[in-house]
Amino acid sequence: MSDIFQNVLPIFILILAGWLLVRLGYLKPAVGEALGDFVFRVAVPILLFRTIAEADFKDGSPWPLWVAYFSGVAVTWTMGHVAATFLFGRDARMGVLAGVSSAFANTVFIGLPLVSRIVGEEGIVAISILLSVHLPVMMIAGTLLMERAERRAGGKPGQSPLQLLAGVARNLVRNPLVIGLACGAAFHLVGQPLGGPVKTVVDQLASMAAPAALISIGMALDKYGLAGNLGLASVTSALKLVVMPAVVYASCHLLGLNDNWTTALVLTSAVPTGVNAWLIANHFNVGHALASSTITLTTALGVVSVSVWAYLLM
């Protein structure tokens, strides 16, 4: 357990360092936003490009991997929605946001560095395959369900599903992560290996992704904090850190995934809630406090829960 904790702890120390840099006034929040933009638009897309371009897909179909992970998403999203609407008496919009907060893992800024450190290259292949569909599935589901909940709660007309899907599709086509994955897939199909100065530059940029991502998420945390709804946020945090990885773990075994892919998926599902929950809350102007508190709680408690999951998996 001590060895596992020492592998997980540096991930969260870098997050803490980022938070302290802003909290103590050493760097301005705008620096963190710029760093996060660099990670999202440059470093991580190049890491995904390199991973897919050089990957050996000897494990075959990605469908068992996707089914195993999204079964965890479905269960925890549903439980978060039910907890918000039935146990806490909130409306359907808060139910959707509770579901998003319970199931939307920070796959890019924390999941990738964690899996890279503990599982290695095969784990990065697994998480890259997951990322190829994760953002589209989660954003489409969240947007459609929130739009439906808004119509039910406020009685306003809202957009048609086709209009919503068209808008999400336009955003995804321009998304740097999707572009990185698509370019990597195209390069892989060509079969030309990376080499020479290009390989050196790609490797150097890709190596920046993990530490820069962790520092940037820490710097962003100062903006969120514990903003309220602590009762419901405690439930969504428990669902995110405990229930979701447990369901993913069970699904991986039922579907016969190998040990490395199982470890990668469970650790990814066990990481704190991603900032996308807050972005959805901000876009629909509902549940800012719940999303903020869940992000902060899961990040603060994540060092313990992720260490426990890593210990159980190793």
PDB file of C-alpha atoms in Angstrom:
ATOM      1  CA  MET A   1       0.000   0.000   0.000  1.00  0.00           C
ATOM      2  CA  SER A   2       2.923   2.318   0.765  1.00  0.00           C
ATOM      3  CA  ASP A   3       4.342   1.831  -2.749  1.00  0.00           C
ATOM      4  CA  ILE A   4       0.941   2.476  -4.335  1.00  0.00           C
ATOM      5  CA  PHE A   5       0.436   5.621  -2.257  1.00  0.00           C
ATOM      6  CA  GLN A   6       3.859   6.896  -3.333  1.00  0.00           C
ATOM      7  CA  ASN A   7       2.832   6.404  -6.979  1.00  0.00           C
ATOM      8  CA  VAL A   8      -0.499   8.198  -6.541  1.00  0.00           C
ATOM      9  CA  LEU A   9       0.627  10.950  -4.151  1.00  0.00           C
ATOM     10  CA  PRO A  10       2.811  12.843  -6.690  1.00  0.00           C
ATOM     11  CA  ILE A  11      -0.255  13.258  -8.922  1.00  0.00           C
ATOM     12  CA  PHE A  12      -2.127  15.082  -6.172  1.00  0.00           C
ATOM     13  CA  ILE A  13       0.946  16.959  -4.916  1.00  0.00           C
ATOM     14  CA  LEU A  14       1.190  18.577  -8.349  1.00  0.00           C
ATOM     15  CA  ILE A  15      -2.511  19.494  -8.130  1.00  0.00           C
ATOM     16  CA  LEU A  16      -1.915  20.939  -4.642  1.00  0.00           C
ATOM     17  CA  ALA A  17       1.102  22.860  -5.938  1.00  0.00           C
ATOM     18  CA  GLY A  18      -1.013  24.433  -8.660  1.00  0.00           C
ATOM     19  CA  TRP A  19      -3.674  25.393  -6.125  1.00  0.00           C
ATOM     20  CA  LEU A  20      -1.081  26.957  -3.792  1.00  0.00           C
ATOM     21  CA  LEU A  21       0.513  28.951  -6.613  1.00  0.00           C
ATOM     22  CA  VAL A  22      -2.786  30.764  -7.131  1.00  0.00           C
ATOM     23  CA  ARG A  23      -4.028  30.695  -3.542  1.00  0.00           C
ATOM     24  CA  LEU A  24      -0.856  32.356  -2.213  1.00  0.00           C
ATOM     25  CA  GLY A  25      -0.855  34.910  -5.010  1.00  0.00           C
ATOM     26  CA  TYR A  26       2.437  33.795  -6.533  1.00  0.00           C
ATOM     27  CA  LEU A  27       0.800  33.395  -9.953  1.00  0.00           C
ATOM     28  CA  LYS A  28      -2.391  34.939 -11.280  1.00  0.00           C
ATOM     29  CA  PRO A  29      -5.389  32.718 -12.151  1.00  0.00           C
ATOM     30  CA  ALA A  30      -5.000  33.822 -15.775  1.00  0.00           C
ATOM     31  CA  VAL A  31      -1.693  31.916 -15.901  1.00  0.00           C
ATOM     32  CA  GLY A  32      -3.514  28.728 -14.943  1.00  0.00           C
ATOM     33  CA  GLU A  33      -6.134  29.355 -17.614  1.00  0.00           C
ATOM     34  CA  ALA A  34      -3.411  29.833 -20.221  1.00  0.00           C
ATOM     35  CA  LEU A  35      -1.601  26.683 -19.061  1.00  0.00           C
ATOM     36  CA  GLY A  36      -4.840  24.700 -19.175  1.00  0.00           C
ATOM     37  CA  ASP A  37      -5.465  26.011 -22.685  1.00  0.00           C
ATOM     38  CA  PHE A  38      -1.999  24.856 -23.768  1.00  0.00           C
ATOM     39  CA  VAL A  39      -2.582  21.409 -22.264  1.00  0.00           C
ATOM     40  CA  PHE A  40      -5.992  21.027 -23.881  1.00  0.00           C
ATOM     41  CA  ARG A  41      -5.083  22.449 -27.290  1.00  0.00           C
ATOM     42  CA  VAL A  42      -1.480  21.290 -27.746  1.00  0.00           C
ATOM     43  CA  ALA A  43       0.111  18.877 -25.259  1.00  0.00           C
ATOM     44  CA  VAL A  44      -2.687  16.334 -24.754  1.00  0.00           C
ATOM     45  CA  PRO A  45      -3.776  16.218 -28.435  1.00  0.00           C
ATOM     46  CA  ILE A  46      -0.145  15.485 -29.385  1.00  0.00           C
ATOM     47  CA  LEU A  47       0.069  12.808 -26.678  1.00  0.00           C
ATOM     48  CA  LEU A  48      -3.113  11.200 -28.042  1.00  0.00           C
ATOM     49  CA  PHE A  49      -1.806  11.498 -31.609  1.00  0.00           C
ATOM     50  CA  ARG A  50       1.451   9.730 -30.688  1.00  0.00           C
ATOM     51  CA  THR A  51      -0.320   7.040 -28.677  1.00  0.00           C
ATOM     52  CA  ILE A  52      -2.770   6.105 -31.433  1.00  0.00           C
ATOM     53  CA  ALA A  53      -0.171   6.476 -34.216  1.00  0.00           C
ATOM     54  CA  GLU A  54       2.220   4.044 -32.503  1.00  0.00           C
ATOM     55  CA  ALA A  55      -0.299   1.756 -30.763  1.00  0.00           C
ATOM     56  CA  ASP A  56      -0.469  -1.994 -31.237  1.00  0.00           C
ATOM     57  CA  PHE A  57      -4.167  -2.842 -31.147  1.00  0.00           C
ATOM     58  CA  LYS A  58      -3.597  -6.508 -30.490  1.00  0.00           C
ATOM     59  CA  ASP A  59      -6.479  -6.649 -28.010  1.00  0.00           C
ATOM     60  CA  GLY A  60      -9.003  -6.391 -30.819  1.00  0.00           C
ATOM     61  CA  SER A  61     -12.410  -4.744 -30.648  1.00  0.00           C
ATOM     62  CA  PRO A  62     -12.824  -1.609 -28.526  1.00  0.00           C
ATOM     63  CA  TRP A  63     -16.476  -2.426 -27.795  1.00  0.00           C
ATOM     64  CA  PRO A  64     -15.902  -4.415 -24.570  1.00  0.00           C
ATOM     65  CA  LEU A  65     -13.799  -1.522 -23.260  1.00  0.00           C
ATOM     66  CA  TRP A  66     -16.497   1.028 -24.078  1.00  0.00           C
ATOM     67  CA  VAL A  67     -19.292  -1.141 -22.658  1.00  0.00           C
ATOM     68  CA  ALA A  68     -17.368  -1.763 -19.428  1.00  0.00           C
ATOM     69  CA  TYR A  69     -16.704   1.923 -18.813  1.00  0.00           C
ATOM     70  CA  PHE A  70     -20.082   3.316 -19.856  1.00  0.00           C
ATOM     71  CA  SER A  71     -21.944   0.752 -17.767  1.00  0.00           C
ATOM     72  CA  GLY A  72     -20.334   2.503 -14.784  1.00  0.00           C
ATOM     73  CA  VAL A  73     -21.364   5.867 -16.216  1.00  0.00           C
ATOM     74  CA  ALA A  74     -24.979   4.728 -16.672  1.00  0.00           C
ATOM     75  CA  VAL A  75     -25.316   3.318 -13.151  1.00  0.00           C
ATOM     76  CA  THR A  76     -23.772   6.269 -11.320  1.00  0.00           C
ATOM     77  CA  TRP A  77     -25.492   8.880 -13.500  1.00  0.00           C
ATOM     78  CA  THR A  78     -28.852   7.255 -12.745  1.00  0.00           C
ATOM     79  CA  MET A  79     -28.122   7.000  -9.027  1.00  0.00           C
ATOM     80  CA  GLY A  80     -27.023  10.642  -8.885  1.00  0.00           C
ATOM     81  CA  HIS A  81     -30.198  11.742 -10.658  1.00  0.00           C
ATOM     82  CA  VAL A  82     -32.404   9.682  -8.344  1.00  0.00           C
ATOM     83  CA  ALA A  83     -30.603  10.963  -5.244  1.00  0.00           C
ATOM     84  CA  ALA A  84     -31.077  14.592  -6.289  1.00  0.00           C
ATOM     85  CA  THR A  85     -34.744  14.331  -7.312  1.00  0.00           C
ATOM     86  CA  PHE A  86     -36.121  11.820  -4.794  1.00  0.00           C
ATOM     87  CA  LEU A  87     -33.882  12.052  -1.720  1.00  0.00           C
ATOM     88  CA  PHE A  88     -33.166  15.804  -1.871  1.00  0.00           C
ATOM     89  CA  GLY A  89     -36.333  16.948  -3.666  1.00  0.00           C
ATOM     90  CA  ARG A  90     -34.574  18.897  -6.438  1.00  0.00           C
ATOM     91  CA  ASP A  91     -36.012  19.477  -9.897  1.00  0.00           C
ATOM     92  CA  ALA A  92     -35.117  17.535 -13.052  1.00  0.00           C
ATOM     93  CA  ARG A  93     -32.390  19.981 -14.069  1.00  0.00           C
ATOM     94  CA  MET A  94     -30.542  19.464 -10.789  1.00  0.00           C
ATOM     95  CA  GLY A  95     -31.086  15.741 -11.265  1.00  0.00           C
ATOM     96  CA  VAL A  96     -29.261  15.842 -14.590  1.00  0.00           C
ATOM     97  CA  LEU A  97     -26.440  17.901 -13.117  1.00  0.00           C
ATOM     98  CA  ALA A  98     -26.122  15.509 -10.178  1.00  0.00           C
ATOM     99  CA  GLY A  99     -25.850  12.663 -12.664  1.00  0.00           C
ATOM    100  CA  VAL A 100     -23.172  14.500 -14.652  1.00  0.00           C
ATOM    101  CA  SER A 101     -21.238  15.355 -11.479  1.00  0.00           C
ATOM    102  CA  SER A 102     -21.355  11.705 -10.376  1.00  0.00           C
ATOM    103  CA  ALA A 103     -20.212  10.216 -13.690  1.00  0.00           C
ATOM    104  CA  PHE A 104     -18.080  12.739 -15.629  1.00  0.00           C
ATOM    105  CA  ALA A 105     -14.490  11.802 -14.751  1.00  0.00           C
ATOM    106  CA  ASN A 106     -11.550  14.120 -15.296  1.00  0.00           C
ATOM    107  CA  THR A 107     -10.113  11.755 -17.875  1.00  0.00           C
ATOM    108  CA  VAL A 108      -7.739  14.197 -19.564  1.00  0.00           C
ATOM    109  CA  PHE A 109      -6.163  16.289 -16.804  1.00  0.00           C
ATOM    110  CA  ILE A 110      -5.945  13.589 -14.095  1.00  0.00           C
ATOM    111  CA  GLY A 111      -6.839  10.246 -15.714  1.00  0.00           C
ATOM    112  CA  LEU A 112      -4.120  10.323 -18.372  1.00  0.00           C
ATOM    113  CA  PRO A 113      -1.244  11.213 -15.988  1.00  0.00           C
ATOM    114  CA  LEU A 114      -2.443   8.671 -13.419  1.00  0.00           C
ATOM    115  CA  VAL A 115      -2.787   5.796 -15.888  1.00  0.00           C
ATOM    116  CA  SER A 116       0.530   6.706 -17.520  1.00  0.00           C
ATOM    117  CA  ARG A 117       2.327   6.548 -14.161  1.00  0.00           C
ATOM    118  CA  ILE A 118       0.726   3.357 -12.812  1.00  0.00           C
ATOM    119  CA  VAL A 119      -0.110   1.252 -15.894  1.00  0.00           C
ATOM    120  CA  GLY A 120       2.245   2.557 -18.570  1.00  0.00           C
ATOM    121  CA  GLU A 121       1.950   2.592 -22.352  1.00  0.00           C
ATOM    122  CA  GLU A 122      -0.735  -0.099 -22.663  1.00  0.00           C
ATOM    123  CA  GLY A 123      -2.863   1.824 -20.202  1.00  0.00           C
ATOM    124  CA  ILE A 124      -2.506   4.974 -22.289  1.00  0.00           C
ATOM    125  CA  VAL A 125      -3.712   3.009 -25.316  1.00  0.00           C
ATOM    126  CA  ALA A 126      -6.804   1.944 -23.362  1.00  0.00           C
ATOM    127  CA  ILE A 127      -7.609   5.457 -22.166  1.00  0.00           C
ATOM    128  CA  SER A 128      -7.010   6.850 -25.673  1.00  0.00           C
ATOM    129  CA  ILE A 129      -9.563   4.397 -27.076  1.00  0.00           C
ATOM    130  CA  LEU A 130     -11.960   5.518 -24.349  1.00  0.00           C
ATOM    131  CA  LEU A 131     -11.328   9.203 -25.066  1.00  0.00           C
ATOM    132  CA  SER A 132     -12.213   8.679 -28.728  1.00  0.00           C
ATOM    133  CA  VAL A 133     -15.873   8.399 -27.692  1.00  0.00           C
ATOM    134  CA  HIS A 134     -15.962   9.684 -24.089  1.00  0.00           C
ATOM    135  CA  LEU A 135     -16.385  13.403 -24.730  1.00  0.00           C
ATOM    136  CA  PRO A 136     -18.951  13.037 -27.546  1.00  0.00           C
ATOM    137  CA  VAL A 137     -21.070  10.548 -25.579  1.00  0.00           C
ATOM    138  CA  MET A 138     -20.984  12.512 -22.319  1.00  0.00           C
ATOM    139  CA  MET A 139     -21.606  15.931 -23.857  1.00  0.00           C
ATOM    140  CA  ILE A 140     -24.416  14.721 -26.121  1.00  0.00           C
ATOM    141  CA  ALA A 141     -26.110  12.869 -23.245  1.00  0.00           C
ATOM    142  CA  GLY A 142     -25.706  15.788 -20.838  1.00  0.00           C
ATOM    143  CA  THR A 143     -26.930  18.390 -23.319  1.00  0.00           C
ATOM    144  CA  LEU A 144     -29.959  16.400 -24.508  1.00  0.00           C
ATOM    145  CA  LEU A 145     -31.037  15.434 -20.982  1.00  0.00           C
ATOM    146  CA  MET A 146     -30.571  18.978 -19.656  1.00  0.00           C
ATOM    147  CA  GLU A 147     -32.541  20.456 -22.542  1.00  0.00           C
ATOM    148  CA  ARG A 148     -35.343  17.969 -21.880  1.00  0.00           C
ATOM    149  CA  ALA A 149     -35.274  18.770 -18.154  1.00  0.00           C
ATOM    150  CA  GLU A 150     -35.439  22.506 -18.864  1.00  0.00           C
ATOM    151  CA  ARG A 151     -38.533  22.037 -20.994  1.00  0.00           C
ATOM    152  CA  ARG A 152     -40.168  20.005 -18.215  1.00  0.00           C
ATOM    153  CA  ALA A 153     -39.176  22.393 -15.425  1.00  0.00           C
ATOM    154  CA  GLY A 154     -39.770  25.732 -17.160  1.00  0.00           C
ATOM    155  CA  GLY A 155     -42.274  24.863 -19.857  1.00  0.00           C
ATOM    156  CA  LYS A 156     -40.221  26.663 -22.494  1.00  0.00           C
ATOM    157  CA  PRO A 157     -39.957  25.302 -26.046  1.00  0.00           C
ATOM    158  CA  GLY A 158     -36.189  24.704 -26.367  1.00  0.00           C
ATOM    159  CA  GLN A 159     -34.270  23.355 -29.333  1.00  0.00           C
ATOM    160  CA  SER A 160     -35.091  20.219 -31.267  1.00  0.00           C
ATOM    161  CA  PRO A 161     -32.831  17.175 -30.766  1.00  0.00           C
ATOM    162  CA  LEU A 162     -31.469  17.597 -34.300  1.00  0.00           C
ATOM    163  CA  GLN A 163     -30.502  21.206 -33.632  1.00  0.00           C
ATOM    164  CA  LEU A 164     -28.805  20.193 -30.381  1.00  0.00           C
ATOM    165  CA  LEU A 165     -26.915  17.349 -32.034  1.00  0.00           C
ATOM    166  CA  ALA A 166     -25.814  19.621 -34.879  1.00  0.00           C
ATOM    167  CA  GLY A 167     -24.444  22.132 -32.366  1.00  0.00           C
ATOM    168  CA  VAL A 168     -22.602  19.448 -30.393  1.00  0.00           C
ATOM    169  CA  ALA A 169     -21.223  17.954 -33.631  1.00  0.00           C
ATOM    170  CA  ARG A 170     -19.846  21.352 -34.720  1.00  0.00           C
ATOM    171  CA  ASN A 171     -18.074  21.730 -31.381  1.00  0.00           C
ATOM    172  CA  LEU A 172     -16.652  18.204 -31.507  1.00  0.00           C
ATOM    173  CA  VAL A 173     -15.250  18.627 -35.028  1.00  0.00           C
ATOM    174  CA  ARG A 174     -13.246  21.609 -33.746  1.00  0.00           C
ATOM    175  CA  ASN A 175     -12.255  19.892 -30.482  1.00  0.00           C
ATOM    176  CA  PRO A 176      -8.439  19.509 -30.246  1.00  0.00           C
ATOM    177  CA  LEU A 177      -8.716  16.098 -28.539  1.00  0.00           C
ATOM    178  CA  VAL A 178     -10.886  14.738 -31.341  1.00  0.00           C
ATOM    179  CA  ILE A 179      -8.499  16.203 -33.938  1.00  0.00           C
ATOM    180  CA  GLY A 180      -5.488  14.619 -32.192  1.00  0.00           C
ATOM    181  CA  LEU A 181      -7.158  11.222 -32.066  1.00  0.00           C
ATOM    182  CA  ALA A 182      -8.296  11.427 -35.698  1.00  0.00           C
ATOM    183  CA  CYS A 183      -4.828  12.431 -36.921  1.00  0.00           C
ATOM    184  CA  GLY A 184      -3.257   9.625 -34.904  1.00  0.00           C
ATOM    185  CA  ALA A 185      -5.686   7.107 -36.401  1.00  0.00           C
ATOM    186  CA  ALA A 186      -4.931   8.338 -39.920  1.00  0.00           C
ATOM    187  CA  PHE A 187      -1.167   8.127 -39.305  1.00  0.00           C
ATOM    188  CA  HIS A 188      -1.581   4.628 -37.876  1.00  0.00           C
ATOM    189  CA  LEU A 189      -3.451   3.471 -40.974  1.00  0.00           C
ATOM    190  CA  VAL A 190      -0.697   4.798 -43.235  1.00  0.00           C
ATOM    191  CA  GLY A 191       1.782   2.661 -41.316  1.00  0.00           C
ATOM    192  CA  GLN A 192       4.654   5.125 -41.471  1.00  0.00           C
ATOM    193  CA  PRO A 193       6.477   5.212 -38.106  1.00  0.00           C
ATOM    194  CA  LEU A 194       7.421   8.499 -36.483  1.00  0.00           C
ATOM    195  CA  GLY A 195      11.127   9.233 -36.661  1.00  0.00           C
ATOM    196  CA  GLY A 196      13.884  11.832 -36.772  1.00  0.00           C
ATOM    197  CA  PRO A 197      13.399  15.396 -35.485  1.00  0.00           C
ATOM    198  CA  VAL A 198       9.598  15.087 -35.758  1.00  0.00           C
ATOM    199  CA  LYS A 199       9.625  12.156 -33.332  1.00  0.00           C
ATOM    200  CA  THR A 200      11.812  14.133 -30.905  1.00  0.00           C
ATOM    201  CA  VAL A 201       9.541  17.178 -30.961  1.00  0.00           C
ATOM    202  CA  VAL A 202       6.383  15.064 -30.607  1.00  0.00           C
ATOM    203  CA  ASP A 203       7.883  13.165 -27.660  1.00  0.00           C
ATOM    204  CA  GLN A 204       8.953  16.354 -25.900  1.00  0.00           C
ATOM    205  CA  LEU A 205       5.568  18.008 -26.290  1.00  0.00           C
ATOM    206  CA  ALA A 206       3.754  14.822 -25.233  1.00  0.00           C
ATOM    207  CA  SER A 207       5.933  14.543 -22.111  1.00  0.00           C
ATOM    208  CA  MET A 208       4.716  17.978 -21.010  1.00  0.00           C
ATOM    209  CA  ALA A 209       1.071  16.900 -20.965  1.00  0.00           C
ATOM    210  CA  ALA A 210       0.949  15.155 -17.591  1.00  0.00           C
ATOM    211  CA  PRO A 211       2.707  17.642 -15.268  1.00  0.00           C
ATOM    212  CA  ALA A 212       1.241  20.682 -17.009  1.00  0.00           C
ATOM    213  CA  ALA A 213      -2.273  19.199 -16.842  1.00  0.00           C
ATOM    214  CA  LEU A 214      -1.996  18.518 -13.102  1.00  0.00           C
ATOM    215  CA  ILE A 215      -0.628  21.974 -12.286  1.00  0.00           C
ATOM    216  CA  SER A 216      -3.352  23.632 -14.377  1.00  0.00           C
ATOM    217  CA  ILE A 217      -6.208  21.718 -12.749  1.00  0.00           C
ATOM    218  CA  GLY A 218      -4.822  22.698  -9.332  1.00  0.00           C
ATOM    219  CA  MET A 219      -4.705  26.350 -10.362  1.00  0.00           C
ATOM    220  CA  ALA A 220      -8.291  26.118 -11.580  1.00  0.00           C
ATOM    221  CA  LEU A 221      -9.541  24.617  -8.296  1.00  0.00           C
ATOM    222  CA  ASP A 222      -9.242  27.954  -6.505  1.00  0.00           C
ATOM    223  CA  LYS A 223     -12.106  29.177  -8.702  1.00  0.00           C
ATOM    224  CA  TYR A 224     -14.451  26.414  -7.580  1.00  0.00           C
ATOM    225  CA  GLY A 225     -14.176  25.717  -3.851  1.00  0.00           C
ATOM    226  CA  LEU A 226     -16.988  24.462  -1.616  1.00  0.00           C
ATOM    227  CA  ALA A 227     -19.892  26.577  -2.787  1.00  0.00           C
ATOM    228  CA  GLY A 228     -22.850  24.843  -1.130  1.00  0.00           C
ATOM    229  CA  ASN A 229     -25.174  21.839  -1.559  1.00  0.00           C
ATOM    230  CA  LEU A 230     -22.744  19.864   0.603  1.00  0.00           C
ATOM    231  CA  GLY A 231     -25.275  17.136   1.435  1.00  0.00           C
ATOM    232  CA  LEU A 232     -25.985  16.302  -2.197  1.00  0.00           C
ATOM    233  CA  ALA A 233     -22.352  16.963  -3.163  1.00  0.00           C
ATOM    234  CA  SER A 234     -21.249  14.362  -0.601  1.00  0.00           C
ATOM    235  CA  VAL A 235     -23.533  11.821  -2.271  1.00  0.00           C
ATOM    236  CA  THR A 236     -22.343  12.627  -5.791  1.00  0.00           C
ATOM    237  CA  SER A 237     -18.725  12.491  -4.571  1.00  0.00           C
ATOM    238  CA  ALA A 238     -19.244   9.044  -3.030  1.00  0.00           C
ATOM    239  CA  LEU A 239     -20.859   7.828  -6.248  1.00  0.00           C
ATOM    240  CA  LYS A 240     -17.949   9.182  -8.289  1.00  0.00           C
ATOM    241  CA  LEU A 241     -15.103   7.855  -6.135  1.00  0.00           C
ATOM    242  CA  VAL A 242     -16.567   4.547  -4.915  1.00  0.00           C
ATOM    243  CA  VAL A 243     -19.587   3.331  -6.863  1.00  0.00           C
ATOM    244  CA  MET A 244     -18.501   4.146 -10.415  1.00  0.00           C
ATOM    245  CA  PRO A 245     -15.102   2.375 -10.236  1.00  0.00           C
ATOM    246  CA  ALA A 246     -16.751  -0.600  -8.513  1.00  0.00           C
ATOM    247  CA  VAL A 247     -19.259  -0.989 -11.365  1.00  0.00           C
ATOM    248  CA  VAL A 248     -16.522  -0.553 -13.989  1.00  0.00           C
ATOM    249  CA  TYR A 249     -14.365  -3.150 -12.197  1.00  0.00           C
ATOM    250  CA  ALA A 250     -17.211  -5.681 -12.179  1.00  0.00           C
ATOM    251  CA  SER A 251     -18.014  -4.994 -15.845  1.00  0.00           C
ATOM    252  CA  CYS A 252     -14.385  -5.419 -16.908  1.00  0.00           C
ATOM    253  CA  HIS A 253     -14.273  -8.853 -15.306  1.00  0.00           C
ATOM    254  CA  LEU A 254     -17.602  -9.919 -16.769  1.00  0.00           C
ATOM    255  CA  LEU A 255     -16.420  -8.861 -20.246  1.00  0.00           C
ATOM    256  CA  GLY A 256     -13.005 -10.500 -19.882  1.00  0.00           C
ATOM    257  CA  LEU A 257     -10.761  -7.454 -20.348  1.00  0.00           C
ATOM    258  CA  ASN A 258      -7.070  -8.004 -19.649  1.00  0.00           C
ATOM    259  CA  ASP A 259      -5.463  -6.780 -16.421  1.00  0.00           C
ATOM    260  CA  ASN A 260      -3.828  -3.667 -17.870  1.00  0.00           C
ATOM    261  CA  TRP A 261      -6.980  -2.440 -19.570  1.00  0.00           C
ATOM    262  CA  THR A 262      -9.039  -3.237 -16.465  1.00  0.00           C
ATOM    263  CA  THR A 263      -6.642  -1.272 -14.263  1.00  0.00           C
ATOM    264  CA  ALA A 264      -6.609   1.660 -16.702  1.00  0.00           C
ATOM    265  CA  LEU A 265     -10.413   1.838 -16.896  1.00  0.00           C
ATOM    266  CA  VAL A 266     -11.007   1.465 -13.160  1.00  0.00           C
ATOM    267  CA  LEU A 267      -8.401   4.093 -12.279  1.00  0.00           C
ATOM    268  CA  THR A 268      -9.853   6.444 -14.910  1.00  0.00           C
ATOM    269  CA  SER A 269     -13.347   5.978 -13.506  1.00  0.00           C
ATOM    270  CA  ALA A 270     -12.011   6.576  -9.964  1.00  0.00           C
ATOM    271  CA  VAL A 271     -10.474  10.003 -10.632  1.00  0.00           C
ATOM    272  CA  PRO A 272     -12.209  13.199  -9.459  1.00  0.00           C
ATOM    273  CA  THR A 273     -15.089  14.843 -11.286  1.00  0.00           C
ATOM    274  CA  GLY A 274     -14.001  16.863 -14.306  1.00  0.00           C
ATOM    275  CA  VAL A 275     -14.565  20.554 -14.922  1.00  0.00           C
ATOM    276  CA  ASN A 276     -17.074  19.636 -17.653  1.00  0.00           C
ATOM    277  CA  ALA A 277     -19.702  19.297 -14.924  1.00  0.00           C
ATOM    278  CA  TRP A 278     -19.199  22.952 -14.038  1.00  0.00           C
ATOM    279  CA  LEU A 279     -19.185  23.946 -17.729  1.00  0.00           C
ATOM    280  CA  ILE A 280     -22.579  22.283 -18.231  1.00  0.00           C
ATOM    281  CA  ALA A 281     -23.899  23.988 -15.087  1.00  0.00           C
ATOM    282  CA  ASN A 282     -22.615  27.321 -16.363  1.00  0.00           C
ATOM    283  CA  HIS A 283     -24.056  26.816 -19.847  1.00  0.00           C
ATOM    284  CA  PHE A 284     -27.551  26.040 -18.531  1.00  0.00           C
ATOM    285  CA  ASN A 285     -27.252  28.407 -15.528  1.00  0.00           C
ATOM    286  CA  VAL A 286     -28.189  25.802 -12.929  1.00  0.00           C
ATOM    287  CA  GLY A 287     -26.377  23.919 -10.159  1.00  0.00           C
ATOM    288  CA  HIS A 288     -23.113  25.861 -10.066  1.00  0.00           C
ATOM    289  CA  ALA A 289     -22.693  25.191  -6.330  1.00  0.00           C
ATOM    290  CA  LEU A 290     -23.275  21.437  -6.701  1.00  0.00           C
ATOM    291  CA  ALA A 291     -20.795  21.061  -9.561  1.00  0.00           C
ATOM    292  CA  SER A 292     -18.209  23.235  -7.799  1.00  0.00           C
ATOM    293  CA  SER A 293     -18.496  21.398  -4.482  1.00  0.00           C
ATOM    294  CA  THR A 294     -18.347  17.962  -6.140  1.00  0.00           C
ATOM    295  CA  ILE A 295     -15.207  18.885  -8.100  1.00  0.00           C
ATOM    296  CA  THR A 296     -13.511  20.178  -4.941  1.00  0.00           C
ATOM    297  CA  LEU A 297     -14.570  17.284  -2.681  1.00  0.00           C
ATOM    298  CA  THR A 298     -13.616  14.552  -5.143  1.00  0.00           C
ATOM    299  CA  THR A 299     -10.245  16.185  -5.785  1.00  0.00           C
ATOM    300  CA  ALA A 300      -9.524  16.568  -2.064  1.00  0.00           C
ATOM    301  CA  LEU A 301     -10.532  12.968  -1.284  1.00  0.00           C
ATOM    302  CA  GLY A 302      -9.181  11.478  -4.504  1.00  0.00           C
ATOM    303  CA  VAL A 303      -5.659  10.841  -3.223  1.00  0.00           C
ATOM    304  CA  VAL A 304      -7.051   8.331  -0.700  1.00  0.00           C
ATOM    305  CA  SER A 305      -9.727   6.711  -2.875  1.00  0.00           C
ATOM    306  CA  VAL A 306      -7.483   6.386  -5.933  1.00  0.00           C
ATOM    307  CA  SER A 307      -4.723   4.867  -3.772  1.00  0.00           C
ATOM    308  CA  VAL A 308      -7.166   2.289  -2.418  1.00  0.00           C
ATOM    309  CA  TRP A 309      -8.350   1.362  -5.908  1.00  0.00           C
ATOM    310  CA  ALA A 310      -4.775   1.124  -7.168  1.00  0.00           C
ATOM    311  CA  TYR A 311      -3.901  -1.130  -4.240  1.00  0.00           C
ATOM    312  CA  LEU A 312      -6.876  -3.419  -4.936  1.00  0.00           C
ATOM    313  CA  LEU A 313      -5.961  -3.646  -8.610  1.00  0.00           C
ATOM    314  CA  MET A 314      -2.228  -4.326  -8.277  1.00  0.00           C
TER     315      MET A 314
END
